[in-house]
Amino acid sequence: MSKRIKCGRLFTGLEDTARKDQTVIVDDDGIIAYVGPTAAAPPPGARDKVIDHSGAFVMPGLIDAHTHLTFGGTQTLEDIDLYAPLEFRALRALIWGQRLLHAGFTGVIDPGCTGRTMIAVRDAINAGMFEGPRVCASGPFIGNYQGYTAFYPTWINNPTAVYAHVDSIDNGIEIVRSFAKDGVDFFKFALDGSAVDTKGGLAASMRLDETKALFGEAHRLGKRVIAHSKGQSGAETAAKAGADVIYHFSWQDDASLQAVIDNNVTICPSLVIIHNRYSFTQQTDGHGMGASTAGRLRDPRHPEWDGHGARSDLGRSEWKGAIAAAKRAYEAGVPIMVGSDSGFAVCPVGEWNALELVLLHKHVGMKTCDILKGATSLNAQFMPGGHKFGALEKGRYADILAVDGDPLSQIDVLLDKSKLTVYKAGERIKSRPPAINYRQEQDFSYRMWQEIYDQKFVKALAEASRLQAFAAE
Ligand SMILES: [Zn+2]
């Protein structure tokens, strides 16, 4: 019994425009058997099921190229690393994965988790044990004390950390080999963190020779490499060492852009995290742009720079930089993958993933057709087996999104989950993921108070009538 999906408009993920009056026929295995004009479709069998999306815009399921399912909606970096057991993190990732699927994303690239959690989640979904998006998984970040995710001081040795510590080229190569042995799809390297170089930008975490050696081993083992590089130096180093993809790419110049072009690197700006952190955060948040918090929680080890967003001037500067760099890269023809860096309290998984597409259009000036191709067929190309999904074409899986609207002319319709119908391998996703008790699900930290209540602070609170009982006495 085949399914015949009547499409009002059909966007294949490979072309710039949508076609009219098309039909997609899906066979029993969830594979597309026909895409083309309804009039030319093979005649229906007596038992074929017709699905009418003749009022909808039908396109491939979206793929987010940068989401951390194990983080979910993390409020503290400690929650990523320290408190919850690995087994809990894997279960947590499953639920967030289901939320992502409901938001129209049938695939996800998950770059950086603790332990082998995302390998387990990927394999469980692939085995049909749980509903979820197609997962392309790395293990932990690979880096050193100068790279992002080396959150803690050197005396804390956390064996289940979100990063694996490289202390020499030989040991880095061994880490790459062990991750490959355990089944990662690709490697995530932290090419910068929060250290500042002599020019005042972010310092690359590794020298070029070290980076080349580690990326080279990854490639020798047939795996691709994504580098986290916000700064110029890390991006230039990553590009020259042969990175396949660079995430963030926030503060860039001619030299790093040229290195990206010369080495055929794809970039994935990941604007949602920058935008939301900058736009949503309240003054009571430790990591925020609010006037009362700005500068208060900056990293004392690197007073010139704070990678966690506590300095409002840096939040503003990163947003401007990331927009400018993405614009220049787009105009230079650099391929742009679409990923939101969801997984944090300001961008919980499944809520704002589609905002990345909106920001790329509104602020970077990308054409909507390029964004939609990026979020489908281009993102899929990075994933193992990606030639089997990511586009509506004969022989690929019927991972389909039917949209009540026209994302080519109004891309923010993709943020409205009530307007989306999702199919993975031809099966409609129906059951809603359970509501999550965020407090039980996220907060394992021992932090007890946001403020330090010395007499001066309590007096100020009372004067502002924020401490009712005290003020009343
Ligand atoms: Zn990330």
PDB file of N, CA and C in Angstrom, residues 88-176:
ATOM      1  N   PHE A  88      20.844   9.411  32.821  1.00  0.00           N
ATOM      2  CA  PHE A  88      19.755  10.393  32.845  1.00  0.00           C
ATOM      3  C   PHE A  88      19.875  11.342  31.655  1.00  0.00           C
ATOM      4  N   ARG A  89      21.099  11.720  31.343  1.00  0.00           N
ATOM      5  CA  ARG A  89      21.292  12.665  30.228  1.00  0.00           C
ATOM      6  C   ARG A  89      20.845  12.056  28.904  1.00  0.00           C
ATOM      7  N   ALA A  90      21.046  10.736  28.764  1.00  0.00           N
ATOM      8  CA  ALA A  90      20.615  10.078  27.527  1.00  0.00           C
ATOM      9  C   ALA A  90      19.089  10.097  27.424  1.00  0.00           C
ATOM     10  N   LEU A  91      18.413   9.800  28.557  1.00  0.00           N
ATOM     11  CA  LEU A  91      16.942   9.816  28.547  1.00  0.00           C
ATOM     12  C   LEU A  91      16.424  11.221  28.277  1.00  0.00           C
ATOM     13  N   ARG A  92      17.074  12.195  28.893  1.00  0.00           N
ATOM     14  CA  ARG A  92      16.699  13.593  28.688  1.00  0.00           C
ATOM     15  C   ARG A  92      16.807  13.965  27.202  1.00  0.00           C
ATOM     16  N   ALA A  93      17.891  13.502  26.581  1.00  0.00           N
ATOM     17  CA  ALA A  93      18.106  13.829  25.164  1.00  0.00           C
ATOM     18  C   ALA A  93      16.998  13.260  24.281  1.00  0.00           C
ATOM     19  N   LEU A  94      16.492  12.084  24.645  1.00  0.00           N
ATOM     20  CA  LEU A  94      15.422  11.473  23.850  1.00  0.00           C
ATOM     21  C   LEU A  94      14.180  12.355  23.824  1.00  0.00           C
ATOM     22  N   ILE A  95      13.789  12.837  24.997  1.00  0.00           N
ATOM     23  CA  ILE A  95      12.576  13.665  25.079  1.00  0.00           C
ATOM     24  C   ILE A  95      12.765  14.967  24.307  1.00  0.00           C
ATOM     25  N   TRP A  96      13.924  15.573  24.473  1.00  0.00           N
ATOM     26  CA  TRP A  96      14.158  16.823  23.742  1.00  0.00           C
ATOM     27  C   TRP A  96      14.221  16.558  22.247  1.00  0.00           C
ATOM     28  N   GLY A  97      14.731  15.400  21.871  1.00  0.00           N
ATOM     29  CA  GLY A  97      14.759  15.022  20.456  1.00  0.00           C
ATOM     30  C   GLY A  97      13.339  14.921  19.902  1.00  0.00           C
ATOM     31  N   GLN A  98      12.439  14.372  20.718  1.00  0.00           N
ATOM     32  CA  GLN A  98      11.052  14.255  20.271  1.00  0.00           C
ATOM     33  C   GLN A  98      10.408  15.634  20.129  1.00  0.00           C
ATOM     34  N   ARG A  99      10.768  16.533  21.013  1.00  0.00           N
ATOM     35  CA  ARG A  99      10.258  17.913  20.892  1.00  0.00           C
ATOM     36  C   ARG A  99      10.747  18.556  19.594  1.00  0.00           C
ATOM     37  N   LEU A 100      12.002  18.279  19.270  1.00  0.00           N
ATOM     38  CA  LEU A 100      12.573  18.835  18.040  1.00  0.00           C
ATOM     39  C   LEU A 100      11.833  18.291  16.812  1.00  0.00           C
ATOM     40  N   LEU A 101      11.559  16.994  16.848  1.00  0.00           N
ATOM     41  CA  LEU A 101      10.835  16.359  15.745  1.00  0.00           C
ATOM     42  C   LEU A 101       9.461  17.014  15.566  1.00  0.00           C
ATOM     43  N   HIS A 102       8.775  17.269  16.676  1.00  0.00           N
ATOM     44  CA  HIS A 102       7.461  17.912  16.616  1.00  0.00           C
ATOM     45  C   HIS A 102       7.530  19.333  16.083  1.00  0.00           C
ATOM     46  N   ALA A 103       8.698  19.945  16.213  1.00  0.00           N
ATOM     47  CA  ALA A 103       8.861  21.313  15.714  1.00  0.00           C
ATOM     48  C   ALA A 103       9.219  21.317  14.228  1.00  0.00           C
ATOM     49  N   GLY A 104       9.184  20.156  13.584  1.00  0.00           N
ATOM     50  CA  GLY A 104       9.404  20.097  12.141  1.00  0.00           C
ATOM     51  C   GLY A 104      10.795  19.657  11.719  1.00  0.00           C
ATOM     52  N   PHE A 105      11.621  19.285  12.703  1.00  0.00           N
ATOM     53  CA  PHE A 105      13.002  18.900  12.397  1.00  0.00           C
ATOM     54  C   PHE A 105      13.119  17.379  12.424  1.00  0.00           C
ATOM     55  N   THR A 106      13.308  16.791  11.252  1.00  0.00           N
ATOM     56  CA  THR A 106      13.414  15.334  11.175  1.00  0.00           C
ATOM     57  C   THR A 106      14.858  14.869  11.275  1.00  0.00           C
ATOM     58  N   GLY A 107      15.794  15.824  11.392  1.00  0.00           N
ATOM     59  CA  GLY A 107      17.194  15.463  11.546  1.00  0.00           C
ATOM     60  C   GLY A 107      17.917  16.485  12.392  1.00  0.00           C
ATOM     61  N   VAL A 108      19.012  16.037  13.031  1.00  0.00           N
ATOM     62  CA  VAL A 108      19.783  16.946  13.876  1.00  0.00           C
ATOM     63  C   VAL A 108      21.245  16.516  13.898  1.00  0.00           C
ATOM     64  N   ILE A 109      22.106  17.514  13.869  1.00  0.00           N
ATOM     65  CA  ILE A 109      23.540  17.275  14.089  1.00  0.00           C
ATOM     66  C   ILE A 109      23.830  17.721  15.513  1.00  0.00           C
ATOM     67  N   ASP A 110      24.292  16.800  16.339  1.00  0.00           N
ATOM     68  CA  ASP A 110      24.505  17.084  17.759  1.00  0.00           C
ATOM     69  C   ASP A 110      26.000  17.101  18.051  1.00  0.00           C
ATOM     70  N   PRO A 111      26.550  18.297  18.175  1.00  0.00           N
ATOM     71  CA  PRO A 111      28.006  18.412  18.270  1.00  0.00           C
ATOM     72  C   PRO A 111      28.488  18.624  19.696  1.00  0.00           C
ATOM     73  N   GLY A 112      28.605  17.611  20.471  1.00  0.00           N
ATOM     74  CA  GLY A 112      29.151  17.804  21.811  1.00  0.00           C
ATOM     75  C   GLY A 112      28.171  17.393  22.875  1.00  0.00           C
ATOM     76  N   CYS A 113      28.500  16.263  23.534  1.00  0.00           N
ATOM     77  CA  CYS A 113      27.675  15.744  24.615  1.00  0.00           C
ATOM     78  C   CYS A 113      28.636  15.139  25.624  1.00  0.00           C
ATOM     79  N   THR A 114      28.097  14.709  26.748  1.00  0.00           N
ATOM     80  CA  THR A 114      28.957  14.027  27.702  1.00  0.00           C
ATOM     81  C   THR A 114      28.948  12.533  27.402  1.00  0.00           C
ATOM     82  N   GLY A 115      30.084  11.907  27.626  1.00  0.00           N
ATOM     83  CA  GLY A 115      30.205  10.471  27.414  1.00  0.00           C
ATOM     84  C   GLY A 115      29.823  10.083  25.996  1.00  0.00           C
ATOM     85  N   ARG A 116      29.111   8.969  25.882  1.00  0.00           N
ATOM     86  CA  ARG A 116      28.662   8.489  24.567  1.00  0.00           C
ATOM     87  C   ARG A 116      27.142   8.589  24.475  1.00  0.00           C
ATOM     88  N   THR A 117      26.569   9.568  25.223  1.00  0.00           N
ATOM     89  CA  THR A 117      25.112   9.639  25.322  1.00  0.00           C
ATOM     90  C   THR A 117      24.434   9.754  23.959  1.00  0.00           C
ATOM     91  N   MET A 118      24.958  10.612  23.083  1.00  0.00           N
ATOM     92  CA  MET A 118      24.250  10.825  21.815  1.00  0.00           C
ATOM     93  C   MET A 118      24.421   9.649  20.853  1.00  0.00           C
ATOM     94  N   ILE A 119      25.503   8.881  21.041  1.00  0.00           N
ATOM     95  CA  ILE A 119      25.643   7.657  20.237  1.00  0.00           C
ATOM     96  C   ILE A 119      24.537   6.681  20.639  1.00  0.00           C
ATOM     97  N   ALA A 120      24.286   6.592  21.953  1.00  0.00           N
ATOM     98  CA  ALA A 120      23.227   5.707  22.453  1.00  0.00           C
ATOM     99  C   ALA A 120      21.863   6.169  21.964  1.00  0.00           C
ATOM    100  N   VAL A 121      21.621   7.475  22.029  1.00  0.00           N
ATOM    101  CA  VAL A 121      20.323   8.014  21.598  1.00  0.00           C
ATOM    102  C   VAL A 121      20.124   7.761  20.104  1.00  0.00           C
ATOM    103  N   ARG A 122      21.160   8.042  19.320  1.00  0.00           N
ATOM    104  CA  ARG A 122      21.087   7.802  17.865  1.00  0.00           C
ATOM    105  C   ARG A 122      20.753   6.338  17.570  1.00  0.00           C
ATOM    106  N   ASP A 123      21.473   5.439  18.231  1.00  0.00           N
ATOM    107  CA  ASP A 123      21.291   4.018  17.934  1.00  0.00           C
ATOM    108  C   ASP A 123      19.909   3.521  18.377  1.00  0.00           C
ATOM    109  N   ALA A 124      19.416   4.059  19.495  1.00  0.00           N
ATOM    110  CA  ALA A 124      18.092   3.644  19.980  1.00  0.00           C
ATOM    111  C   ALA A 124      17.000   4.109  19.016  1.00  0.00           C
ATOM    112  N   ILE A 125      17.143   5.318  18.506  1.00  0.00           N
ATOM    113  CA  ILE A 125      16.159   5.829  17.539  1.00  0.00           C
ATOM    114  C   ILE A 125      16.242   5.028  16.235  1.00  0.00           C
ATOM    115  N   ASN A 126      17.471   4.801  15.773  1.00  0.00           N
ATOM    116  CA  ASN A 126      17.643   4.048  14.522  1.00  0.00           C
ATOM    117  C   ASN A 126      17.099   2.625  14.624  1.00  0.00           C
ATOM    118  N   ALA A 127      17.158   2.059  15.832  1.00  0.00           N
ATOM    119  CA  ALA A 127      16.657   0.693  16.029  1.00  0.00           C
ATOM    120  C   ALA A 127      15.137   0.660  16.151  1.00  0.00           C
ATOM    121  N   GLY A 128      14.513   1.833  16.135  1.00  0.00           N
ATOM    122  CA  GLY A 128      13.052   1.877  16.217  1.00  0.00           C
ATOM    123  C   GLY A 128      12.529   1.754  17.637  1.00  0.00           C
ATOM    124  N   MET A 129      13.413   1.873  18.638  1.00  0.00           N
ATOM    125  CA  MET A 129      12.975   1.731  20.028  1.00  0.00           C
ATOM    126  C   MET A 129      12.185   2.950  20.492  1.00  0.00           C
ATOM    127  N   PHE A 130      12.551   4.117  19.957  1.00  0.00           N
ATOM    128  CA  PHE A 130      11.892   5.362  20.349  1.00  0.00           C
ATOM    129  C   PHE A 130      11.703   6.239  19.119  1.00  0.00           C
ATOM    130  N   GLU A 131      10.665   7.071  19.171  1.00  0.00           N
ATOM    131  CA  GLU A 131      10.486   8.063  18.120  1.00  0.00           C
ATOM    132  C   GLU A 131      11.534   9.157  18.297  1.00  0.00           C
ATOM    133  N   GLY A 132      12.023   9.679  17.206  1.00  0.00           N
ATOM    134  CA  GLY A 132      12.991  10.772  17.307  1.00  0.00           C
ATOM    135  C   GLY A 132      13.505  11.153  15.950  1.00  0.00           C
ATOM    136  N   PRO A 133      14.223  12.272  15.877  1.00  0.00           N
ATOM    137  CA  PRO A 133      14.790  12.692  14.594  1.00  0.00           C
ATOM    138  C   PRO A 133      16.006  11.839  14.225  1.00  0.00           C
ATOM    139  N   ARG A 134      16.413  11.907  12.978  1.00  0.00           N
ATOM    140  CA  ARG A 134      17.691  11.276  12.595  1.00  0.00           C
ATOM    141  C   ARG A 134      18.814  12.052  13.277  1.00  0.00           C
ATOM    142  N   VAL A 135      19.731  11.327  13.899  1.00  0.00           N
ATOM    143  CA  VAL A 135      20.768  11.972  14.694  1.00  0.00           C
ATOM    144  C   VAL A 135      22.141  11.722  14.090  1.00  0.00           C
ATOM    145  N   CYS A 136      22.912  12.798  13.969  1.00  0.00           N
ATOM    146  CA  CYS A 136      24.319  12.697  13.584  1.00  0.00           C
ATOM    147  C   CYS A 136      25.104  13.137  14.818  1.00  0.00           C
ATOM    148  N   ALA A 137      25.868  12.222  15.404  1.00  0.00           N
ATOM    149  CA  ALA A 137      26.406  12.457  16.753  1.00  0.00           C
ATOM    150  C   ALA A 137      27.924  12.551  16.791  1.00  0.00           C
ATOM    151  N   SER A 138      28.398  13.491  17.567  1.00  0.00           N
ATOM    152  CA  SER A 138      29.807  13.471  17.960  1.00  0.00           C
ATOM    153  C   SER A 138      29.829  12.984  19.397  1.00  0.00           C
ATOM    154  N   GLY A 139      30.994  12.759  19.926  1.00  0.00           N
ATOM    155  CA  GLY A 139      31.107  12.537  21.366  1.00  0.00           C
ATOM    156  C   GLY A 139      31.319  13.888  22.010  1.00  0.00           C
ATOM    157  N   PRO A 140      32.072  13.923  23.100  1.00  0.00           N
ATOM    158  CA  PRO A 140      32.419  15.197  23.721  1.00  0.00           C
ATOM    159  C   PRO A 140      33.250  16.080  22.784  1.00  0.00           C
ATOM    160  N   PHE A 141      33.287  17.365  23.067  1.00  0.00           N
ATOM    161  CA  PHE A 141      34.226  18.274  22.399  1.00  0.00           C
ATOM    162  C   PHE A 141      35.640  17.727  22.612  1.00  0.00           C
ATOM    163  N   ILE A 142      36.507  17.996  21.671  1.00  0.00           N
ATOM    164  CA  ILE A 142      37.919  17.687  21.882  1.00  0.00           C
ATOM    165  C   ILE A 142      38.647  19.021  21.989  1.00  0.00           C
ATOM    166  N   GLY A 143      39.429  19.178  23.038  1.00  0.00           N
ATOM    167  CA  GLY A 143      40.085  20.471  23.213  1.00  0.00           C
ATOM    168  C   GLY A 143      41.145  20.431  24.295  1.00  0.00           C
ATOM    169  N   ASN A 144      41.523  21.599  24.717  1.00  0.00           N
ATOM    170  CA  ASN A 144      42.483  21.695  25.810  1.00  0.00           C
ATOM    171  C   ASN A 144      42.036  22.823  26.736  1.00  0.00           C
ATOM    172  N   TYR A 145      42.902  23.227  27.642  1.00  0.00           N
ATOM    173  CA  TYR A 145      42.467  24.211  28.637  1.00  0.00           C
ATOM    174  C   TYR A 145      42.133  25.570  28.017  1.00  0.00           C
ATOM    175  N   GLN A 146      42.504  25.794  26.765  1.00  0.00           N
ATOM    176  CA  GLN A 146      42.200  27.070  26.116  1.00  0.00           C
ATOM    177  C   GLN A 146      40.952  27.002  25.237  1.00  0.00           C
ATOM    178  N   GLY A 147      40.270  25.856  25.247  1.00  0.00           N
ATOM    179  CA  GLY A 147      39.108  25.705  24.365  1.00  0.00           C
ATOM    180  C   GLY A 147      37.791  25.778  25.121  1.00  0.00           C
ATOM    181  N   TYR A 148      36.737  26.172  24.400  1.00  0.00           N
ATOM    182  CA  TYR A 148      35.395  26.237  24.981  1.00  0.00           C
ATOM    183  C   TYR A 148      34.989  24.852  25.497  1.00  0.00           C
ATOM    184  N   THR A 149      34.306  24.816  26.578  1.00  0.00           N
ATOM    185  CA  THR A 149      33.826  23.648  27.338  1.00  0.00           C
ATOM    186  C   THR A 149      34.836  23.128  28.353  1.00  0.00           C
ATOM    187  N   ALA A 150      36.079  23.639  28.340  1.00  0.00           N
ATOM    188  CA  ALA A 150      36.981  23.351  29.465  1.00  0.00           C
ATOM    189  C   ALA A 150      36.586  24.351  30.552  1.00  0.00           C
ATOM    190  N   PHE A 151      35.410  24.124  31.123  1.00  0.00           N
ATOM    191  CA  PHE A 151      34.806  25.131  31.996  1.00  0.00           C
ATOM    192  C   PHE A 151      35.538  25.290  33.321  1.00  0.00           C
ATOM    193  N   TYR A 152      36.114  24.202  33.801  1.00  0.00           N
ATOM    194  CA  TYR A 152      36.555  24.181  35.196  1.00  0.00           C
ATOM    195  C   TYR A 152      38.056  24.365  35.315  1.00  0.00           C
ATOM    196  N   PRO A 153      38.498  24.729  36.522  1.00  0.00           N
ATOM    197  CA  PRO A 153      39.936  24.843  36.744  1.00  0.00           C
ATOM    198  C   PRO A 153      40.636  23.491  36.556  1.00  0.00           C
ATOM    199  N   THR A 154      41.913  23.543  36.368  1.00  0.00           N
ATOM    200  CA  THR A 154      42.651  22.333  36.001  1.00  0.00           C
ATOM    201  C   THR A 154      42.618  21.258  37.083  1.00  0.00           C
ATOM    202  N   TRP A 155      42.338  21.634  38.338  1.00  0.00           N
ATOM    203  CA  TRP A 155      42.365  20.623  39.398  1.00  0.00           C
ATOM    204  C   TRP A 155      41.094  19.788  39.472  1.00  0.00           C
ATOM    205  N   ILE A 156      40.098  20.138  38.659  1.00  0.00           N
ATOM    206  CA  ILE A 156      38.896  19.296  38.628  1.00  0.00           C
ATOM    207  C   ILE A 156      39.009  18.347  37.446  1.00  0.00           C
ATOM    208  N   ASN A 157      39.157  17.100  37.758  1.00  0.00           N
ATOM    209  CA  ASN A 157      39.266  16.110  36.698  1.00  0.00           C
ATOM    210  C   ASN A 157      37.937  15.387  36.593  1.00  0.00           C
ATOM    211  N   ASN A 158      37.138  15.775  35.616  1.00  0.00           N
ATOM    212  CA  ASN A 158      35.792  15.227  35.499  1.00  0.00           C
ATOM    213  C   ASN A 158      35.739  14.237  34.339  1.00  0.00           C
ATOM    214  N   PRO A 159      35.705  12.948  34.658  1.00  0.00           N
ATOM    215  CA  PRO A 159      35.796  11.946  33.583  1.00  0.00           C
ATOM    216  C   PRO A 159      34.577  11.903  32.670  1.00  0.00           C
ATOM    217  N   THR A 160      33.457  12.485  33.093  1.00  0.00           N
ATOM    218  CA  THR A 160      32.299  12.482  32.190  1.00  0.00           C
ATOM    219  C   THR A 160      32.039  13.874  31.628  1.00  0.00           C
ATOM    220  N   ALA A 161      33.070  14.666  31.520  1.00  0.00           N
ATOM    221  CA  ALA A 161      32.912  16.037  31.056  1.00  0.00           C
ATOM    222  C   ALA A 161      32.487  16.091  29.598  1.00  0.00           C
ATOM    223  N   VAL A 162      31.996  17.249  29.205  1.00  0.00           N
ATOM    224  CA  VAL A 162      31.548  17.471  27.836  1.00  0.00           C
ATOM    225  C   VAL A 162      32.747  17.687  26.912  1.00  0.00           C
ATOM    226  N   TYR A 163      33.956  17.711  27.483  1.00  0.00           N
ATOM    227  CA  TYR A 163      35.122  17.785  26.594  1.00  0.00           C
ATOM    228  C   TYR A 163      36.182  16.768  26.995  1.00  0.00           C
ATOM    229  N   ALA A 164      36.910  16.308  26.005  1.00  0.00           N
ATOM    230  CA  ALA A 164      38.011  15.381  26.230  1.00  0.00           C
ATOM    231  C   ALA A 164      39.304  16.170  26.123  1.00  0.00           C
ATOM    232  N   HIS A 165      40.154  16.008  27.109  1.00  0.00           N
ATOM    233  CA  HIS A 165      41.313  16.874  27.221  1.00  0.00           C
ATOM    234  C   HIS A 165      42.512  16.356  26.419  1.00  0.00           C
ATOM    235  N   VAL A 166      42.989  17.207  25.526  1.00  0.00           N
ATOM    236  CA  VAL A 166      44.178  16.890  24.728  1.00  0.00           C
ATOM    237  C   VAL A 166      45.386  17.517  25.403  1.00  0.00           C
ATOM    238  N   ASP A 167      46.389  16.708  25.757  1.00  0.00           N
ATOM    239  CA  ASP A 167      47.588  17.325  26.342  1.00  0.00           C
ATOM    240  C   ASP A 167      48.820  17.175  25.465  1.00  0.00           C
ATOM    241  N   SER A 168      48.676  16.473  24.329  1.00  0.00           N
ATOM    242  CA  SER A 168      49.776  16.398  23.364  1.00  0.00           C
ATOM    243  C   SER A 168      49.189  15.909  22.041  1.00  0.00           C
ATOM    244  N   ILE A 169      49.950  16.039  20.972  1.00  0.00           N
ATOM    245  CA  ILE A 169      49.446  15.557  19.677  1.00  0.00           C
ATOM    246  C   ILE A 169      49.159  14.055  19.759  1.00  0.00           C
ATOM    247  N   ASP A 170      50.089  13.313  20.369  1.00  0.00           N
ATOM    248  CA  ASP A 170      49.904  11.852  20.441  1.00  0.00           C
ATOM    249  C   ASP A 170      48.641  11.483  21.203  1.00  0.00           C
ATOM    250  N   ASN A 171      48.457  12.160  22.332  1.00  0.00           N
ATOM    251  CA  ASN A 171      47.273  11.846  23.132  1.00  0.00           C
ATOM    252  C   ASN A 171      45.986  12.310  22.412  1.00  0.00           C
ATOM    253  N   GLY A 172      46.080  13.412  21.663  1.00  0.00           N
ATOM    254  CA  GLY A 172      44.926  13.876  20.890  1.00  0.00           C
ATOM    255  C   GLY A 172      44.558  12.864  19.819  1.00  0.00           C
ATOM    256  N   ILE A 173      45.574  12.327  19.165  1.00  0.00           N
ATOM    257  CA  ILE A 173      45.320  11.314  18.129  1.00  0.00           C
ATOM    258  C   ILE A 173      44.676  10.073  18.750  1.00  0.00           C
ATOM    259  N   GLU A 174      45.109   9.724  19.930  1.00  0.00           N
ATOM    260  CA  GLU A 174      44.522   8.571  20.628  1.00  0.00           C
ATOM    261  C   GLU A 174      43.044   8.829  20.967  1.00  0.00           C
ATOM    262  N   ILE A 175      42.750  10.063  21.369  1.00  0.00           N
ATOM    263  CA  ILE A 175      41.348  10.414  21.659  1.00  0.00           C
ATOM    264  C   ILE A 175      40.500  10.285  20.395  1.00  0.00           C
ATOM    265  N   VAL A 176      41.031  10.816  19.281  1.00  0.00           N
ATOM    266  CA  VAL A 176      40.301  10.716  18.008  1.00  0.00           C
ATOM    267  C   VAL A 176      40.037   9.243  17.670  1.00  0.00           C
TER     268      VAL A 176
END
